[in-house]
């Protein structure tokens, strides 16, 4: 599972209602929040000085890639298959077999996943961004190629790892 730090969001998918989003949506990247995350002079004890310097220079741009993937493909992709969609005619893209489960009338994502629905949705979106960021061609969409694409991937993944470690400060297992 991906771990999230509490705080101000860095991207927003509007509107945040599935029934409205099915007809279209907008995504907003809050770049001013991102640039503050690796402010100059901040000490990160568990990140090497070379990586700290790289993060101060590249984190905001690298995180724009991850936020774009998170919002556009992580939240924007996927479909709830309902009983009324004739699910037996839809194949699982991984197994090439017909679907075996689907949403029945009256079920929603929230009613199926309950209190963990929001966390599951964020984990799905975040995992999508991390999975897709090193895929050939993806970095080019955001203006990175060659060495700059490699640096963007490195900075993005290191930034996510840093946020995960930082979030342990507020972990409560009680």
PDB file of C-alpha atoms in Angstrom:
ATOM      1  CA  UNK A   1       0.000   0.000   0.000  1.00  0.00           C
ATOM      2  CA  UNK A   2       1.050   3.544  -0.637  1.00  0.00           C
ATOM      3  CA  UNK A   3       1.284   5.782   2.426  1.00  0.00           C
ATOM      4  CA  UNK A   4       0.002   9.357   2.360  1.00  0.00           C
ATOM      5  CA  UNK A   5       1.077  12.315   4.406  1.00  0.00           C
ATOM      6  CA  UNK A   6      -1.531  14.586   5.909  1.00  0.00           C
ATOM      7  CA  UNK A   7      -1.680  18.100   4.604  1.00  0.00           C
ATOM      8  CA  UNK A   8      -2.705  20.246   1.701  1.00  0.00           C
ATOM      9  CA  UNK A   9      -3.525  18.314  -1.489  1.00  0.00           C
ATOM     10  CA  UNK A  10      -1.267  18.923  -4.492  1.00  0.00           C
ATOM     11  CA  UNK A  11      -3.850  18.060  -7.123  1.00  0.00           C
ATOM     12  CA  UNK A  12      -7.609  17.995  -7.363  1.00  0.00           C
ATOM     13  CA  UNK A  13      -9.994  16.189  -9.693  1.00  0.00           C
ATOM     14  CA  UNK A  14     -13.146  18.309 -10.105  1.00  0.00           C
ATOM     15  CA  UNK A  15     -15.957  17.550  -9.695  1.00  0.00           C
ATOM     16  CA  UNK A  16     -15.375  14.826  -7.162  1.00  0.00           C
ATOM     17  CA  UNK A  17     -18.671  12.998  -7.745  1.00  0.00           C
ATOM     18  CA  UNK A  18     -18.687   9.817  -9.849  1.00  0.00           C
ATOM     19  CA  UNK A  19     -22.075  10.484 -11.464  1.00  0.00           C
ATOM     20  CA  UNK A  20     -20.897  13.907 -12.680  1.00  0.00           C
ATOM     21  CA  UNK A  21     -17.353  12.761 -13.496  1.00  0.00           C
ATOM     22  CA  UNK A  22     -18.750  10.163 -15.906  1.00  0.00           C
ATOM     23  CA  UNK A  23     -19.662  13.079 -18.199  1.00  0.00           C
ATOM     24  CA  UNK A  24     -16.292  14.853 -17.896  1.00  0.00           C
ATOM     25  CA  UNK A  25     -14.004  16.436 -15.340  1.00  0.00           C
ATOM     26  CA  UNK A  26     -11.160  18.888 -14.825  1.00  0.00           C
ATOM     27  CA  UNK A  27      -7.872  18.357 -13.018  1.00  0.00           C
ATOM     28  CA  UNK A  28      -5.931  21.030 -11.179  1.00  0.00           C
ATOM     29  CA  UNK A  29      -2.253  20.818 -10.188  1.00  0.00           C
ATOM     30  CA  UNK A  30      -1.413  23.031  -7.214  1.00  0.00           C
ATOM     31  CA  UNK A  31       2.203  23.751  -8.174  1.00  0.00           C
ATOM     32  CA  UNK A  32       2.772  26.283  -5.399  1.00  0.00           C
ATOM     33  CA  UNK A  33       2.169  23.561  -2.799  1.00  0.00           C
ATOM     34  CA  UNK A  34       4.571  21.177  -4.555  1.00  0.00           C
ATOM     35  CA  UNK A  35       7.428  23.669  -4.730  1.00  0.00           C
ATOM     36  CA  UNK A  36       7.200  24.228  -0.963  1.00  0.00           C
ATOM     37  CA  UNK A  37       7.648  20.514  -0.186  1.00  0.00           C
ATOM     38  CA  UNK A  38      11.394  20.544  -0.881  1.00  0.00           C
ATOM     39  CA  UNK A  39      12.145  24.114   0.086  1.00  0.00           C
ATOM     40  CA  UNK A  40      15.770  25.152   0.013  1.00  0.00           C
ATOM     41  CA  UNK A  41      17.506  24.812   3.359  1.00  0.00           C
ATOM     42  CA  UNK A  42      15.211  22.092   4.700  1.00  0.00           C
ATOM     43  CA  UNK A  43      17.234  19.234   6.207  1.00  0.00           C
ATOM     44  CA  UNK A  44      16.311  15.662   5.248  1.00  0.00           C
ATOM     45  CA  UNK A  45      18.493  13.472   7.439  1.00  0.00           C
ATOM     46  CA  UNK A  46      17.823  10.240   5.566  1.00  0.00           C
ATOM     47  CA  UNK A  47      18.447  11.600   2.032  1.00  0.00           C
ATOM     48  CA  UNK A  48      21.994  12.013   0.754  1.00  0.00           C
ATOM     49  CA  UNK A  49      23.244  15.564   0.144  1.00  0.00           C
ATOM     50  CA  UNK A  50      23.475  14.851  -3.609  1.00  0.00           C
ATOM     51  CA  UNK A  51      19.874  13.624  -3.715  1.00  0.00           C
ATOM     52  CA  UNK A  52      18.735  16.611  -1.616  1.00  0.00           C
ATOM     53  CA  UNK A  53      20.286  18.985  -4.149  1.00  0.00           C
ATOM     54  CA  UNK A  54      18.655  17.067  -7.016  1.00  0.00           C
ATOM     55  CA  UNK A  55      15.277  17.137  -5.245  1.00  0.00           C
ATOM     56  CA  UNK A  56      15.466  20.892  -4.612  1.00  0.00           C
ATOM     57  CA  UNK A  57      16.010  21.435  -8.327  1.00  0.00           C
ATOM     58  CA  UNK A  58      13.724  18.787  -9.885  1.00  0.00           C
ATOM     59  CA  UNK A  59      11.045  17.740  -7.371  1.00  0.00           C
ATOM     60  CA  UNK A  60       8.353  20.230  -8.432  1.00  0.00           C
ATOM     61  CA  UNK A  61       8.636  19.274 -12.111  1.00  0.00           C
ATOM     62  CA  UNK A  62       8.872  15.551 -11.350  1.00  0.00           C
ATOM     63  CA  UNK A  63       5.848  15.749  -9.090  1.00  0.00           C
ATOM     64  CA  UNK A  64       3.875  17.474 -11.847  1.00  0.00           C
ATOM     65  CA  UNK A  65       4.277  14.255 -13.839  1.00  0.00           C
ATOM     66  CA  UNK A  66       3.143  12.097 -10.916  1.00  0.00           C
ATOM     67  CA  UNK A  67       0.236  14.419 -10.097  1.00  0.00           C
ATOM     68  CA  UNK A  68      -0.875  14.456 -13.726  1.00  0.00           C
ATOM     69  CA  UNK A  69      -0.791  10.665 -13.897  1.00  0.00           C
ATOM     70  CA  UNK A  70      -2.488  10.392 -10.484  1.00  0.00           C
ATOM     71  CA  UNK A  71      -5.346  12.736 -11.384  1.00  0.00           C
ATOM     72  CA  UNK A  72      -5.837  11.969 -15.087  1.00  0.00           C
ATOM     73  CA  UNK A  73      -5.237   8.237 -15.226  1.00  0.00           C
ATOM     74  CA  UNK A  74      -5.379   7.144 -11.597  1.00  0.00           C
ATOM     75  CA  UNK A  75      -8.714   8.785 -10.834  1.00  0.00           C
ATOM     76  CA  UNK A  76      -9.865   9.258 -14.410  1.00  0.00           C
ATOM     77  CA  UNK A  77      -9.406   5.696 -15.610  1.00  0.00           C
ATOM     78  CA  UNK A  78     -11.286   2.639 -14.616  1.00  0.00           C
ATOM     79  CA  UNK A  79     -14.922   1.868 -14.843  1.00  0.00           C
ATOM     80  CA  UNK A  80     -17.475   0.426 -12.480  1.00  0.00           C
ATOM     81  CA  UNK A  81     -18.967  -2.594 -14.233  1.00  0.00           C
ATOM     82  CA  UNK A  82     -22.627  -3.004 -13.371  1.00  0.00           C
ATOM     83  CA  UNK A  83     -24.929  -5.961 -13.818  1.00  0.00           C
ATOM     84  CA  UNK A  84     -26.831  -3.935 -16.428  1.00  0.00           C
ATOM     85  CA  UNK A  85     -23.643  -3.675 -18.571  1.00  0.00           C
ATOM     86  CA  UNK A  86     -23.820  -7.390 -19.510  1.00  0.00           C
ATOM     87  CA  UNK A  87     -20.624  -8.144 -17.575  1.00  0.00           C
ATOM     88  CA  UNK A  88     -20.410 -11.701 -18.914  1.00  0.00           C
ATOM     89  CA  UNK A  89     -19.527 -10.208 -22.315  1.00  0.00           C
ATOM     90  CA  UNK A  90     -16.609  -8.172 -20.845  1.00  0.00           C
ATOM     91  CA  UNK A  91     -13.243  -9.888 -20.475  1.00  0.00           C
ATOM     92  CA  UNK A  92     -10.676  -9.348 -17.755  1.00  0.00           C
ATOM     93  CA  UNK A  93      -7.687  -7.721 -19.537  1.00  0.00           C
ATOM     94  CA  UNK A  94      -5.215  -9.725 -17.436  1.00  0.00           C
ATOM     95  CA  UNK A  95      -6.749 -13.188 -17.706  1.00  0.00           C
ATOM     96  CA  UNK A  96      -8.771 -12.803 -20.930  1.00  0.00           C
ATOM     97  CA  UNK A  97     -11.605 -14.560 -19.066  1.00  0.00           C
ATOM     98  CA  UNK A  98     -15.155 -13.218 -18.648  1.00  0.00           C
ATOM     99  CA  UNK A  99     -15.746 -11.182 -15.488  1.00  0.00           C
ATOM    100  CA  UNK A 100     -16.981 -13.133 -12.487  1.00  0.00           C
ATOM    101  CA  UNK A 101     -18.062 -10.269 -10.227  1.00  0.00           C
ATOM    102  CA  UNK A 102     -19.678  -6.882 -10.777  1.00  0.00           C
ATOM    103  CA  UNK A 103     -21.753  -4.252  -9.029  1.00  0.00           C
ATOM    104  CA  UNK A 104     -25.361  -5.231  -8.477  1.00  0.00           C
ATOM    105  CA  UNK A 105     -28.229  -2.700  -8.642  1.00  0.00           C
ATOM    106  CA  UNK A 106     -27.958  -0.185  -5.827  1.00  0.00           C
ATOM    107  CA  UNK A 107     -24.292  -0.864  -5.105  1.00  0.00           C
ATOM    108  CA  UNK A 108     -21.748   1.955  -5.391  1.00  0.00           C
ATOM    109  CA  UNK A 109     -18.012   2.063  -4.899  1.00  0.00           C
ATOM    110  CA  UNK A 110     -18.616   3.658  -1.497  1.00  0.00           C
ATOM    111  CA  UNK A 111     -21.190   1.098  -0.406  1.00  0.00           C
ATOM    112  CA  UNK A 112     -18.947  -1.818  -1.389  1.00  0.00           C
ATOM    113  CA  UNK A 113     -15.720  -0.510   0.187  1.00  0.00           C
ATOM    114  CA  UNK A 114     -17.331   1.440   3.036  1.00  0.00           C
ATOM    115  CA  UNK A 115     -15.042   3.430   5.294  1.00  0.00           C
ATOM    116  CA  UNK A 116     -11.921   2.512   3.294  1.00  0.00           C
ATOM    117  CA  UNK A 117     -13.345   3.606  -0.102  1.00  0.00           C
ATOM    118  CA  UNK A 118     -11.573   6.970  -0.162  1.00  0.00           C
ATOM    119  CA  UNK A 119      -8.247   5.470   0.935  1.00  0.00           C
ATOM    120  CA  UNK A 120      -8.536   2.688  -1.644  1.00  0.00           C
ATOM    121  CA  UNK A 121      -9.277   5.213  -4.396  1.00  0.00           C
ATOM    122  CA  UNK A 122      -6.242   7.317  -3.438  1.00  0.00           C
ATOM    123  CA  UNK A 123      -4.023   4.224  -3.297  1.00  0.00           C
ATOM    124  CA  UNK A 124      -5.263   3.188  -6.745  1.00  0.00           C
ATOM    125  CA  UNK A 125      -4.515   6.628  -8.177  1.00  0.00           C
ATOM    126  CA  UNK A 126      -1.099   6.891  -6.500  1.00  0.00           C
ATOM    127  CA  UNK A 127      -0.097   3.389  -7.550  1.00  0.00           C
ATOM    128  CA  UNK A 128      -1.151   4.198 -11.120  1.00  0.00           C
ATOM    129  CA  UNK A 129       1.130   7.241 -11.166  1.00  0.00           C
ATOM    130  CA  UNK A 130       4.119   5.328  -9.821  1.00  0.00           C
ATOM    131  CA  UNK A 131       3.541   2.400 -12.184  1.00  0.00           C
ATOM    132  CA  UNK A 132       3.132   4.592 -15.259  1.00  0.00           C
ATOM    133  CA  UNK A 133       5.868   7.195 -14.635  1.00  0.00           C
ATOM    134  CA  UNK A 134       8.764   5.035 -15.947  1.00  0.00           C
ATOM    135  CA  UNK A 135       6.790   3.635 -18.910  1.00  0.00           C
ATOM    136  CA  UNK A 136       8.579   4.627 -22.134  1.00  0.00           C
ATOM    137  CA  UNK A 137       7.010   7.714 -23.685  1.00  0.00           C
ATOM    138  CA  UNK A 138       5.110   8.873 -20.608  1.00  0.00           C
ATOM    139  CA  UNK A 139       7.764  11.350 -19.434  1.00  0.00           C
ATOM    140  CA  UNK A 140       7.896  12.811 -22.964  1.00  0.00           C
ATOM    141  CA  UNK A 141       4.230  13.828 -22.693  1.00  0.00           C
ATOM    142  CA  UNK A 142       5.284  16.095 -19.834  1.00  0.00           C
ATOM    143  CA  UNK A 143       8.344  17.478 -21.661  1.00  0.00           C
ATOM    144  CA  UNK A 144      11.073  15.163 -20.330  1.00  0.00           C
ATOM    145  CA  UNK A 145      13.289  12.973 -22.499  1.00  0.00           C
ATOM    146  CA  UNK A 146      16.626  11.211 -22.210  1.00  0.00           C
ATOM    147  CA  UNK A 147      18.526  12.150 -19.064  1.00  0.00           C
ATOM    148  CA  UNK A 148      15.846  14.587 -17.880  1.00  0.00           C
ATOM    149  CA  UNK A 149      13.285  11.745 -17.986  1.00  0.00           C
ATOM    150  CA  UNK A 150      15.575   9.576 -15.838  1.00  0.00           C
ATOM    151  CA  UNK A 151      16.052  12.420 -13.344  1.00  0.00           C
ATOM    152  CA  UNK A 152      12.290  13.044 -13.261  1.00  0.00           C
ATOM    153  CA  UNK A 153      11.605   9.377 -12.501  1.00  0.00           C
ATOM    154  CA  UNK A 154      14.319   9.292  -9.806  1.00  0.00           C
ATOM    155  CA  UNK A 155      13.088  12.528  -8.205  1.00  0.00           C
ATOM    156  CA  UNK A 156       9.464  11.416  -8.344  1.00  0.00           C
ATOM    157  CA  UNK A 157      10.063   8.061  -6.724  1.00  0.00           C
ATOM    158  CA  UNK A 158      12.447   9.498  -4.111  1.00  0.00           C
ATOM    159  CA  UNK A 159       9.908  12.207  -3.275  1.00  0.00           C
ATOM    160  CA  UNK A 160       7.182   9.618  -2.808  1.00  0.00           C
ATOM    161  CA  UNK A 161       9.459   7.540  -0.584  1.00  0.00           C
ATOM    162  CA  UNK A 162      10.279  10.665   1.461  1.00  0.00           C
ATOM    163  CA  UNK A 163       6.586  11.450   1.937  1.00  0.00           C
ATOM    164  CA  UNK A 164       5.975   7.850   2.996  1.00  0.00           C
ATOM    165  CA  UNK A 165       8.752   7.956   5.589  1.00  0.00           C
ATOM    166  CA  UNK A 166       7.618  11.399   6.787  1.00  0.00           C
ATOM    167  CA  UNK A 167       4.064  10.105   7.249  1.00  0.00           C
ATOM    168  CA  UNK A 168       5.312   7.640   9.857  1.00  0.00           C
ATOM    169  CA  UNK A 169       5.478  10.630  12.243  1.00  0.00           C
ATOM    170  CA  UNK A 170       1.692  10.660  12.463  1.00  0.00           C
ATOM    171  CA  UNK A 171       1.117   6.889  12.325  1.00  0.00           C
ATOM    172  CA  UNK A 172      -1.138   5.636  15.047  1.00  0.00           C
ATOM    173  CA  UNK A 173      -1.571   1.898  15.474  1.00  0.00           C
ATOM    174  CA  UNK A 174      -4.042   2.166  18.331  1.00  0.00           C
TER     175      UNK A 174
END
